[in-house]
Short mmCIF file of C-alpha atoms and ligand atoms in Angstrom, two decimals:
data_model
loop_
_atom_site.label_atom_id
_atom_site.label_comp_id
_atom_site.label_asym_id
_atom_site.label_seq_id
_atom_site.Cartn_x
_atom_site.Cartn_y
_atom_site.Cartn_z
CA MET F 27 5.95 19.94 -15.73
CA GLU F 28 7.82 16.89 -17.11
CA VAL F 29 8.01 14.03 -14.74
CA SER F 30 10.68 11.54 -15.64
CA MET F 31 8.98 7.93 -16.95
CA LYS F 32 12.47 6.38 -17.48
CA GLY F 33 12.77 2.81 -15.98
CA ARG F 34 8.80 2.48 -16.05
CA SER F 35 6.99 -0.37 -17.49
CA LEU F 36 3.43 -0.21 -19.14
CA VAL F 37 1.82 -3.25 -18.34
CA SER F 38 -1.91 -1.86 -18.16
CA ILE F 39 -2.78 1.44 -18.95
CA ALA F 40 -4.03 2.09 -15.30
CA ASP F 41 -0.43 2.28 -14.43
CA PHE F 42 -0.05 5.52 -16.17
CA THR F 43 -1.28 8.99 -14.55
CA THR F 44 -3.15 11.47 -16.86
CA GLU F 45 -0.04 13.58 -16.84
CA GLU F 46 1.99 10.76 -17.96
CA ILE F 47 -0.32 9.88 -20.78
CA TRP F 48 -0.24 13.59 -21.98
CA GLN F 49 3.44 13.25 -21.96
CA VAL F 50 3.30 10.29 -24.16
CA TRP F 51 1.00 11.87 -26.82
CA THR F 52 3.19 15.36 -26.47
CA LEU F 53 6.31 13.16 -27.69
CA ALA F 54 4.45 11.38 -29.94
CA ALA F 55 3.16 14.48 -31.92
CA GLU F 56 6.66 16.14 -31.63
CA LEU F 57 8.31 12.62 -33.08
CA LYS F 58 5.50 12.22 -35.84
CA ARG F 59 6.51 15.99 -37.04
CA LYS F 60 10.04 15.33 -37.26
CA GLN F 61 9.92 11.97 -39.06
CA LYS F 62 7.76 13.87 -41.76
CA MET F 63 10.34 16.87 -41.81
CA GLY F 64 13.23 14.46 -42.11
CA GLU F 65 14.57 15.57 -39.02
CA PRO F 66 16.62 13.14 -37.18
CA HIS F 67 15.42 12.02 -33.51
CA ARG F 68 18.18 9.30 -32.45
CA ILE F 69 17.11 9.20 -28.99
CA LEU F 70 17.52 5.94 -27.75
CA GLU F 71 21.01 5.41 -30.16
CA GLY F 72 22.68 2.30 -29.10
CA LYS F 73 19.81 0.88 -26.93
CA GLN F 74 18.60 -2.90 -27.44
CA LEU F 75 14.89 -3.52 -27.57
CA ALA F 76 13.97 -7.33 -27.25
CA MET F 77 10.54 -7.94 -28.57
CA ILE F 78 8.80 -11.50 -27.17
CA PHE F 79 5.88 -12.46 -29.58
CA GLN F 80 3.60 -15.64 -28.36
CA LYS F 81 1.22 -14.36 -31.02
CA PRO F 82 1.11 -12.80 -34.88
CA SER F 83 1.14 -9.22 -35.67
CA LEU F 84 2.32 -6.99 -38.35
CA ARG F 85 1.21 -3.10 -36.93
CA THR F 86 2.87 -3.79 -33.40
CA GLN F 87 6.09 -5.21 -34.43
CA VAL F 88 6.73 -2.89 -37.15
CA SER F 89 6.02 -0.13 -35.27
CA LEU F 90 8.55 -1.53 -32.50
CA GLU F 91 10.91 -2.26 -34.93
CA THR F 92 11.07 0.58 -37.06
CA GLY F 93 10.42 2.77 -34.63
CA MET F 94 13.68 1.72 -32.68
CA SER F 95 15.38 1.94 -36.01
CA GLN F 96 14.25 5.46 -36.35
CA LEU F 97 15.15 6.22 -32.77
CA GLY F 98 18.60 4.83 -33.10
CA GLY F 99 18.52 1.59 -31.47
CA HIS F 100 18.13 -1.75 -32.11
CA ALA F 101 14.93 -4.52 -31.95
CA LEU F 102 15.37 -8.13 -31.71
CA TYR F 103 12.61 -10.51 -32.51
CA LEU F 104 11.98 -13.20 -30.05
CA GLY F 105 8.85 -15.32 -32.00
CA PRO F 106 6.89 -18.10 -30.47
CA ASP F 107 9.35 -20.90 -31.23
CA HIS F 108 12.51 -19.11 -30.18
CA ILE F 109 12.15 -18.65 -26.65
CA VAL F 110 8.99 -20.95 -25.64
CA LEU F 111 7.95 -18.39 -22.64
CA GLY F 112 7.31 -20.19 -19.84
CA GLU F 113 8.13 -23.85 -21.10
CA ARG F 114 11.69 -24.01 -21.76
CA GLU F 115 12.43 -21.72 -19.07
CA SER F 116 10.54 -19.84 -16.36
CA VAL F 117 9.27 -16.57 -17.05
CA PRO F 118 11.16 -14.75 -14.45
CA ASP F 119 14.10 -16.77 -15.64
CA VAL F 120 13.56 -15.43 -19.00
CA ALA F 121 13.02 -11.70 -17.50
CA ARG F 122 16.38 -11.84 -15.93
CA VAL F 123 18.31 -12.96 -18.50
CA LEU F 124 17.00 -10.57 -20.78
CA GLY F 125 17.33 -8.00 -18.15
CA ARG F 126 21.20 -8.63 -18.09
CA MET F 127 21.55 -8.19 -22.18
CA VAL F 128 19.15 -5.44 -23.17
CA ASP F 129 17.62 -1.92 -22.24
CA GLY F 130 14.13 -2.80 -22.81
CA ILE F 131 11.43 -5.53 -23.64
CA THR F 132 8.08 -5.69 -25.31
CA ALA F 133 5.86 -8.69 -24.69
CA ARG F 134 2.82 -10.01 -26.73
CA VAL F 135 1.72 -13.13 -24.60
CA PHE F 136 -1.33 -14.90 -23.97
CA ALA F 137 -1.72 -14.82 -20.07
CA HIS F 138 -1.52 -11.30 -18.79
CA LYS F 139 0.43 -12.45 -15.67
CA ASP F 140 3.11 -13.44 -17.96
CA VAL F 141 3.64 -9.86 -18.67
CA GLU F 142 3.28 -9.11 -15.04
CA GLU F 143 5.96 -11.25 -14.00
CA LEU F 144 8.40 -10.35 -16.85
CA ALA F 145 7.93 -6.82 -15.56
CA GLU F 146 8.30 -7.61 -12.01
CA HIS F 147 11.88 -9.42 -12.85
CA ALA F 148 13.58 -8.02 -15.46
CA GLY F 149 14.78 -4.55 -13.95
CA VAL F 150 14.31 -3.20 -17.45
CA PRO F 151 11.17 -1.64 -18.85
CA VAL F 152 8.42 -4.00 -19.93
CA ILE F 153 6.10 -2.99 -22.32
CA ASN F 154 2.89 -4.53 -22.39
CA SER F 155 2.42 -5.14 -26.75
CA LEU F 156 -1.15 -7.19 -26.11
CA SER F 157 -1.86 -9.97 -23.55
CA ASP F 158 -5.50 -11.47 -23.54
CA GLU F 159 -6.50 -9.22 -21.05
CA GLU F 160 -5.01 -5.69 -22.29
CA HIS F 161 -3.56 -3.73 -25.26
CA PRO F 162 -2.19 -0.18 -23.63
CA CYS F 163 -0.12 0.60 -26.88
CA GLN F 164 -3.22 0.29 -28.85
CA SER F 165 -5.57 2.48 -26.82
CA LEU F 166 -2.91 5.34 -26.45
CA GLY F 167 -2.16 5.36 -30.11
CA ASP F 168 -6.36 5.35 -30.65
CA LEU F 169 -7.05 8.45 -28.24
CA PHE F 170 -4.06 10.15 -29.77
CA THR F 171 -5.47 9.80 -33.11
CA ILE F 172 -9.14 10.76 -32.00
CA TYR F 173 -7.29 14.06 -30.27
CA GLU F 174 -5.66 14.88 -33.79
CA LYS F 175 -8.71 14.46 -35.66
CA CYS F 176 -11.04 16.29 -33.24
CA GLY F 177 -8.36 18.64 -31.62
CA ARG F 178 -9.57 17.70 -27.90
CA VAL F 179 -10.34 14.35 -25.94
CA GLU F 180 -12.45 15.62 -23.14
CA GLY F 181 -16.01 15.26 -23.96
CA ILE F 182 -15.40 13.20 -26.75
CA ASN F 183 -18.21 10.57 -27.25
CA LEU F 184 -16.40 7.13 -28.05
CA THR F 185 -18.50 4.06 -28.52
CA TYR F 186 -16.70 0.59 -28.59
CA ILE F 187 -19.09 -1.95 -29.85
CA GLY F 188 -18.39 -5.59 -30.19
CA ASP F 189 -16.39 -8.10 -27.53
CA GLY F 190 -15.17 -7.08 -24.49
CA ASN F 191 -11.83 -7.79 -24.94
CA ASN F 192 -8.16 -6.63 -24.51
CA VAL F 193 -8.84 -3.55 -26.84
CA ALA F 194 -12.16 -2.85 -25.36
CA VAL F 195 -10.36 -2.79 -21.70
CA ALA F 196 -7.61 -0.47 -22.54
CA LEU F 197 -9.96 1.93 -24.71
CA LEU F 198 -12.49 2.01 -21.23
CA LEU F 199 -9.43 2.33 -18.50
CA ASN F 200 -7.70 5.05 -20.94
CA ALA F 201 -10.69 6.91 -21.64
CA ALA F 202 -11.49 7.33 -18.28
CA LYS F 203 -7.89 8.61 -17.58
CA VAL F 204 -8.34 11.39 -19.91
CA GLY F 205 -12.17 12.37 -19.71
CA MET F 206 -13.13 10.78 -22.99
CA ASN F 207 -16.51 9.48 -22.47
CA ILE F 208 -17.01 6.05 -23.50
CA THR F 209 -20.10 3.80 -24.31
CA ILE F 210 -19.11 0.00 -24.30
CA ILE F 211 -21.72 -2.21 -26.04
CA ASN F 212 -21.54 -6.17 -26.08
CA PRO F 213 -23.75 -8.87 -26.71
CA GLN F 214 -24.62 -10.23 -23.35
CA GLY F 215 -22.35 -12.48 -22.02
CA HIS F 216 -19.40 -10.96 -23.35
CA GLU F 217 -19.00 -7.64 -21.66
CA VAL F 218 -15.85 -6.10 -19.84
CA LYS F 219 -14.65 -7.71 -16.86
CA PRO F 220 -15.99 -6.32 -13.67
CA LYS F 221 -12.85 -5.57 -11.97
CA TYR F 222 -12.17 -3.30 -15.35
CA VAL F 223 -15.29 -1.43 -14.96
CA GLN F 224 -14.40 -0.92 -11.32
CA LYS F 225 -11.24 0.49 -11.82
CA ALA F 226 -12.18 2.65 -14.63
CA ARG F 227 -15.00 3.78 -12.57
CA GLU F 228 -12.61 4.96 -9.76
CA ASP F 229 -10.86 7.50 -12.56
CA ALA F 230 -13.92 8.49 -14.33
CA ALA F 231 -14.99 9.84 -10.45
CA ARG F 232 -11.79 12.02 -10.43
CA THR F 233 -11.65 12.93 -14.39
CA GLY F 234 -15.43 13.55 -14.85
CA THR F 235 -15.72 10.96 -17.55
CA LYS F 236 -18.83 9.27 -18.27
CA LEU F 237 -18.86 5.64 -18.93
CA SER F 238 -21.91 3.35 -20.06
CA PHE F 239 -22.70 0.04 -20.58
CA SER F 240 -25.19 -1.52 -23.12
CA ASN F 241 -26.51 -4.59 -24.54
CA ASP F 242 -28.37 -2.72 -27.18
CA PRO F 243 -26.70 -1.58 -30.59
CA ALA F 244 -29.12 1.01 -30.72
CA ASP F 245 -27.37 3.21 -27.96
CA VAL F 246 -24.65 3.69 -30.72
CA LYS F 247 -26.72 7.30 -30.97
CA GLY F 248 -25.12 10.14 -30.50
CA SER F 249 -21.41 8.87 -30.99
CA ASP F 250 -18.52 10.94 -32.04
CA VAL F 251 -16.54 7.69 -32.83
CA ILE F 252 -17.52 4.28 -33.61
CA TYR F 253 -15.04 1.81 -32.70
CA THR F 254 -15.23 -2.16 -33.39
CA ASP F 255 -12.47 -5.04 -33.06
CA THR F 256 -12.72 -8.87 -34.09
CA TRP F 257 -15.22 -10.90 -32.77
CA ALA F 258 -12.90 -13.69 -32.16
CA SER F 259 -9.76 -12.65 -30.77
CA MET F 260 -5.91 -14.36 -31.09
CA GLY F 261 -6.66 -17.75 -29.04
CA GLN F 262 -10.00 -18.03 -29.45
CA GLU F 263 -10.31 -19.18 -33.12
CA ALA F 264 -12.29 -22.18 -32.23
CA GLU F 265 -15.11 -20.04 -30.93
CA ALA F 266 -14.93 -17.83 -34.30
CA ALA F 267 -18.01 -19.68 -35.95
CA HIS F 268 -20.26 -19.46 -33.02
CA ARG F 269 -19.21 -15.69 -32.02
CA ALA F 270 -20.01 -14.92 -35.80
CA ARG F 271 -23.91 -15.57 -35.14
CA THR F 272 -24.07 -14.08 -31.33
CA PHE F 273 -22.24 -10.54 -32.73
CA ALA F 274 -24.05 -10.37 -35.80
CA PRO F 275 -26.50 -7.44 -34.72
CA PHE F 276 -23.44 -5.41 -33.57
CA GLN F 277 -21.89 -5.34 -37.33
CA VAL F 278 -20.76 -1.59 -37.79
CA ASN F 279 -22.66 -1.31 -41.27
CA ARG F 280 -23.80 1.84 -42.95
CA GLU F 281 -27.27 1.11 -40.92
CA LEU F 282 -25.15 1.18 -37.66
CA LEU F 283 -23.36 4.48 -38.57
CA GLN F 284 -26.52 6.22 -39.64
CA ARG F 285 -27.66 5.81 -36.40
CA ALA F 286 -24.71 6.85 -34.73
CA GLY F 287 -24.45 10.29 -36.38
CA GLU F 288 -23.58 11.36 -40.24
CA ASN F 289 -20.29 12.47 -39.00
CA ALA F 290 -19.17 9.84 -36.67
CA LEU F 291 -15.52 8.67 -37.18
CA VAL F 292 -15.03 4.98 -37.82
CA MET F 293 -12.34 3.21 -35.99
CA HIS F 294 -10.63 -0.14 -35.90
CA CYS F 295 -7.40 -1.58 -34.10
CA LEU F 296 -7.15 -4.06 -37.36
CA PRO F 297 -6.86 -6.55 -38.34
CA ALA F 298 -10.53 -6.40 -39.82
CA HIS F 299 -12.37 -9.17 -40.85
CA ARG F 300 -14.35 -7.46 -43.35
CA GLY F 301 -17.87 -8.54 -43.80
CA GLN F 302 -18.10 -9.84 -40.31
CA GLU F 303 -17.56 -6.55 -37.59
CA ILE F 304 -17.30 -4.18 -40.03
CA THR F 305 -18.89 -4.15 -43.64
CA TYR F 306 -16.51 -3.63 -46.82
CA ASP F 307 -18.26 0.20 -47.58
CA VAL F 308 -17.96 1.14 -44.11
CA MET F 309 -14.37 0.37 -43.92
CA ASP F 310 -13.63 2.15 -46.83
CA GLY F 311 -16.01 4.85 -46.42
CA PRO F 312 -15.68 8.54 -45.91
CA ASN F 313 -15.76 8.34 -42.00
CA SER F 314 -13.23 5.60 -41.66
CA ILE F 315 -9.70 6.58 -40.29
CA VAL F 316 -8.54 3.13 -39.76
CA PHE F 317 -5.00 3.66 -41.70
CA ASP F 318 -4.33 6.89 -39.77
CA GLU F 319 -5.08 5.09 -36.55
CA ALA F 320 -2.62 2.27 -37.79
CA GLU F 321 0.22 4.66 -38.72
CA ASN F 322 -0.08 6.33 -34.92
CA ARG F 323 0.70 3.10 -33.55
CA LEU F 324 4.35 4.08 -34.75
CA HIS F 325 4.53 7.50 -33.51
CA VAL F 326 2.88 6.54 -29.92
CA GLN F 327 5.19 3.60 -29.57
CA LYS F 328 8.19 5.58 -30.44
CA ALA F 329 7.31 8.18 -27.97
CA LEU F 330 6.71 5.65 -25.42
CA MET F 331 9.87 3.67 -25.88
CA ALA F 332 12.01 7.00 -25.62
CA LEU F 333 10.32 8.08 -22.71
CA LEU F 334 10.68 4.64 -20.90
CA ILE F 335 14.02 3.24 -21.94
N1 LIG N 22 -3.53 -3.66 -33.94
C1 LIG N 22 -2.32 -4.46 -33.60
O1 LIG N 22 -2.07 -4.65 -32.77
O2 LIG N 22 -2.09 -5.12 -34.54
P1 LIG N 22 -1.59 -6.29 -34.93
O3 LIG N 22 -1.86 -7.25 -33.95
O4 LIG N 22 -0.90 -6.71 -36.09
O5 LIG N 22 0.06 -5.80 -34.47
N1 LIG N 23 -8.22 -8.45 -29.98
C1 LIG N 23 -7.64 -8.62 -30.88
C2 LIG N 23 -6.71 -7.64 -30.86
C3 LIG N 23 -5.99 -7.70 -32.30
C4 LIG N 23 -4.76 -6.48 -32.27
C5 LIG N 23 -6.68 -9.81 -30.41
O1 LIG N 23 -6.40 -9.95 -29.31
O2 LIG N 23 -6.63 -10.68 -31.29
#
């Protein structure tokens, strides 16, 4: 049965139930089909979305803006120099003002608490479009992509290798909600924070999901999907050279892919740093589904906005 998600925010993927996640994916599949067939789907006619960006973006901004216009609404880009979030005026005041003028807000921020505060004070739905801690829109698009490719999510073995960052956290929390087994492999000192592991364990106990954590790249063995992301996220540029040395054994290359299994699919949220976390040949090879994954950001983003706003 459909549950109304109108007016809800998405700050963390942990905010959604398993059923709500499936509702997003069901609508995403329908909207994808409609868009491919040229069938109009102007569900958000006349609605306004404010998009706060403290960091750069390609996929997220374009999927939100294009998505909003395909849904019949309008999106307004508010870049780092526009509202100077938290400096020119407080985050709650920005939320209160935007909430009086627009129907939904998306926020790409540094501090996760900024997106929490926006959601608390806006009075309209707020969608986390990446914080230092989580990237829930990404994980929704990614697991939807795996569902499309594999025909199921339950029992699939997803391995994330690299930094225990915002993308890793969202994948872990999302996988635990829907029964996708996940192994997270990080260099020592770069693991996912224990509070997220704990949260995922609670859902995994309910859904029967296997969660594994390792510091050994050899543990990619038996994966259906290998996933990686940048070694230095936005805001960590000063650490990039040091991280490149630490993370080198965790590169997704031909050897690692062979160890994982010949048919393992390869994913990356992008932007990729070819020659660092992933090699050119693997990124462009037959196992790579990174551009299908990128496209699905659009369809899933649209479903999410159509359900929440
Ligand atoms: N994957 C992703 O969020 O890409 P952008 O940073 O380009 O939006
Ligand atoms: N972990 C990366 C994801 C980019 C989409 C970052 O935060 O920069």
